[in-house]
PDB file of C-alpha atoms in Angstrom:
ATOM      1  CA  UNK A1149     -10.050 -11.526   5.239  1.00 81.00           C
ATOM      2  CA  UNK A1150     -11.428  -9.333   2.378  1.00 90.00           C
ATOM      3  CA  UNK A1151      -9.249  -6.769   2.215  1.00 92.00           C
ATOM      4  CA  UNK A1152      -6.301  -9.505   2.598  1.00 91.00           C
ATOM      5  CA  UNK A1153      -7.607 -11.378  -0.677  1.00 95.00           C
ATOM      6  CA  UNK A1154      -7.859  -7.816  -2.319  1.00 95.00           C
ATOM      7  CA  UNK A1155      -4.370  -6.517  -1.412  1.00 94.00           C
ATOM      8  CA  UNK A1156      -3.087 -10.640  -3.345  1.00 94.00           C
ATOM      9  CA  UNK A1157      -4.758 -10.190  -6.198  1.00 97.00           C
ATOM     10  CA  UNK A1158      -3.533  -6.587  -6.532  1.00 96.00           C
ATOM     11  CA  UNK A1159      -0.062  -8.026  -5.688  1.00 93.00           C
ATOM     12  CA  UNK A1160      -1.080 -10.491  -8.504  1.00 96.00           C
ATOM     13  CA  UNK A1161      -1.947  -7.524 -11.218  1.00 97.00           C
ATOM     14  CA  UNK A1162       1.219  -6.121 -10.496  1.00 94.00           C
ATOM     15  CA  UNK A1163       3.056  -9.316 -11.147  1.00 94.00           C
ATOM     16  CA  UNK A1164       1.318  -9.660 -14.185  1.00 96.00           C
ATOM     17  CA  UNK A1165       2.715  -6.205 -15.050  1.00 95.00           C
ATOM     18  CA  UNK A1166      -0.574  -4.578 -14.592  1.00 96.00           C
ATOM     19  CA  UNK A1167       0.528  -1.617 -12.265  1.00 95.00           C
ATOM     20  CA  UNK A1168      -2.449   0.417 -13.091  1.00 96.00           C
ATOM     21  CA  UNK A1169      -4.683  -2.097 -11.765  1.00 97.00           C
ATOM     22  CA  UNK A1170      -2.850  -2.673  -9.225  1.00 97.00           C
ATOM     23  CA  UNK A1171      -2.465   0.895  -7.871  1.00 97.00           C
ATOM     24  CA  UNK A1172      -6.276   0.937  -8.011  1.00 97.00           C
ATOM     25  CA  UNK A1173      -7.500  -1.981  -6.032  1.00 97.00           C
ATOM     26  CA  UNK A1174      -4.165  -1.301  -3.130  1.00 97.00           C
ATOM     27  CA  UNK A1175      -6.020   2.054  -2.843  1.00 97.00           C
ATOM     28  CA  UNK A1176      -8.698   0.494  -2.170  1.00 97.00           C
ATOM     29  CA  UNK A1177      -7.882  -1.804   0.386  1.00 97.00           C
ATOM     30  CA  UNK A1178      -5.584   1.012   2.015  1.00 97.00           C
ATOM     31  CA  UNK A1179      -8.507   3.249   2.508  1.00 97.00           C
ATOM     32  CA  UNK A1180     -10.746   0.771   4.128  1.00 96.00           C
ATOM     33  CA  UNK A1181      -7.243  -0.139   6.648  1.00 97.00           C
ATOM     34  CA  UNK A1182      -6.801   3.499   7.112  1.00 96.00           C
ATOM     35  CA  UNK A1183     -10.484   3.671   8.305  1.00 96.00           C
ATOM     36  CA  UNK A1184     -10.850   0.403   9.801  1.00 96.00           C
ATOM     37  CA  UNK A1185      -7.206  -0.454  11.602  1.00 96.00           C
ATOM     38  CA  UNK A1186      -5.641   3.010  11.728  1.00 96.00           C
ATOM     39  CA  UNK A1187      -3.063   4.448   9.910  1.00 94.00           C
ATOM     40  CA  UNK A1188      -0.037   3.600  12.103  1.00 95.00           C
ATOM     41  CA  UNK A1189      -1.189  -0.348  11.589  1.00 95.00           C
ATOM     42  CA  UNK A1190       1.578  -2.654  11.047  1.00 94.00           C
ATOM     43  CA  UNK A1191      -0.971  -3.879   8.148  1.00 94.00           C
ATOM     44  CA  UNK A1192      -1.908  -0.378   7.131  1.00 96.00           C
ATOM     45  CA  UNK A1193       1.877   0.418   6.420  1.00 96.00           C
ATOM     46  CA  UNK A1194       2.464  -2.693   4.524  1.00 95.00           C
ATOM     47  CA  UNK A1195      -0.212  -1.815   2.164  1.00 96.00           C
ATOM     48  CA  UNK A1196       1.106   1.562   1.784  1.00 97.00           C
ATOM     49  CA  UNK A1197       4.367  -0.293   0.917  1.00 96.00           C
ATOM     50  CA  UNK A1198       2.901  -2.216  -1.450  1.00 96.00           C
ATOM     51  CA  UNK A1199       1.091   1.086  -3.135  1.00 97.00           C
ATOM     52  CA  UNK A1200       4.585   2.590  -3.002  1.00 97.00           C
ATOM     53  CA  UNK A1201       5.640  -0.515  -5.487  1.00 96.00           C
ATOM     54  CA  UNK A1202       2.790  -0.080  -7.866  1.00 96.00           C
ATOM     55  CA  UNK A1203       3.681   3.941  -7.786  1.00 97.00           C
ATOM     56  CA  UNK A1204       7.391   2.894  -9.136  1.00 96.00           C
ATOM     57  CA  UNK A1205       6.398   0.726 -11.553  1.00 96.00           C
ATOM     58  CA  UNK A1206       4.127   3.236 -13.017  1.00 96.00           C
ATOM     59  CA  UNK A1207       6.752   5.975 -13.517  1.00 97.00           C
ATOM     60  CA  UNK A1208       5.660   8.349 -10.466  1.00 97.00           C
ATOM     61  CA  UNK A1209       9.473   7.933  -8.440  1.00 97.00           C
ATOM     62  CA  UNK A1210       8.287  10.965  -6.239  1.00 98.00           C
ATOM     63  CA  UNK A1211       4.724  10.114  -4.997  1.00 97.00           C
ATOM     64  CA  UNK A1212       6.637   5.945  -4.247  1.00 98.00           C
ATOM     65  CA  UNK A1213       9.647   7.921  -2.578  1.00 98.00           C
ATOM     66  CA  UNK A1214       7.122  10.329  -0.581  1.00 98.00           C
ATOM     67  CA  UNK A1215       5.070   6.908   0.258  1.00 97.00           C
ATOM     68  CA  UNK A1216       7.786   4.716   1.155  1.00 97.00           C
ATOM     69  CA  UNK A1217       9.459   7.629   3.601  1.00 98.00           C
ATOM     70  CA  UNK A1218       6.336   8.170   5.363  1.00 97.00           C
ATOM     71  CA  UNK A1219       5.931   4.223   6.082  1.00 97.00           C
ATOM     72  CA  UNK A1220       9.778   4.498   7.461  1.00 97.00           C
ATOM     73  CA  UNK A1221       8.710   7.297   9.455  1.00 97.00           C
ATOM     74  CA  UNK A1222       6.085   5.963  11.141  1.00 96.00           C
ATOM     75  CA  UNK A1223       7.247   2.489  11.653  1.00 95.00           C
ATOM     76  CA  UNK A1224      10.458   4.114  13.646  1.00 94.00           C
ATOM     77  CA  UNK A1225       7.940   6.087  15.369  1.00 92.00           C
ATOM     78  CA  UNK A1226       5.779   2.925  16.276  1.00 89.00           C
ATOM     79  CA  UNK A1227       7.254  -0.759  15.764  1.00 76.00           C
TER      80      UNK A1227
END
């Protein structure tokens, strides 16, 4: 429940146009579902989705791109 009020409020920062912060706090919460739930988690890859996001709307195109792909690979892989 934590991690799924941290991963809305960094949704929130990056509606607010506050990428930065919320690139930070989606790390965050990805590391702990990385550790926790795996990374091949249908929760783990939307967070990485949501990274990809903050990524883009900080100017890094490549590290989104590289983010988003590997969430497309493993979901065909998986789901």
């Amino acid at each position: 429940q934590t991690l799924i009020s941290m991963s809305n409020l960094a949704n929130s920062h990056r509606d607010l146009g506050d990428a930065e912060a919320a690139a930070d706090l989606q790390r965050r919460v990805l590391e702990v579902q990385k550790r926790t739930l795996g990374e091949e988690h249908p929760q783990t890859l939307i967070s990485m989705s949501y990274l990809a996001f903050s990524l883009r709307d900080l100017g890094d195109a490549k590290a989104a791109a590289d983010l988003a792909r590997k969430v497309v690979e493993v979901q065909k892989r998986t789901l």
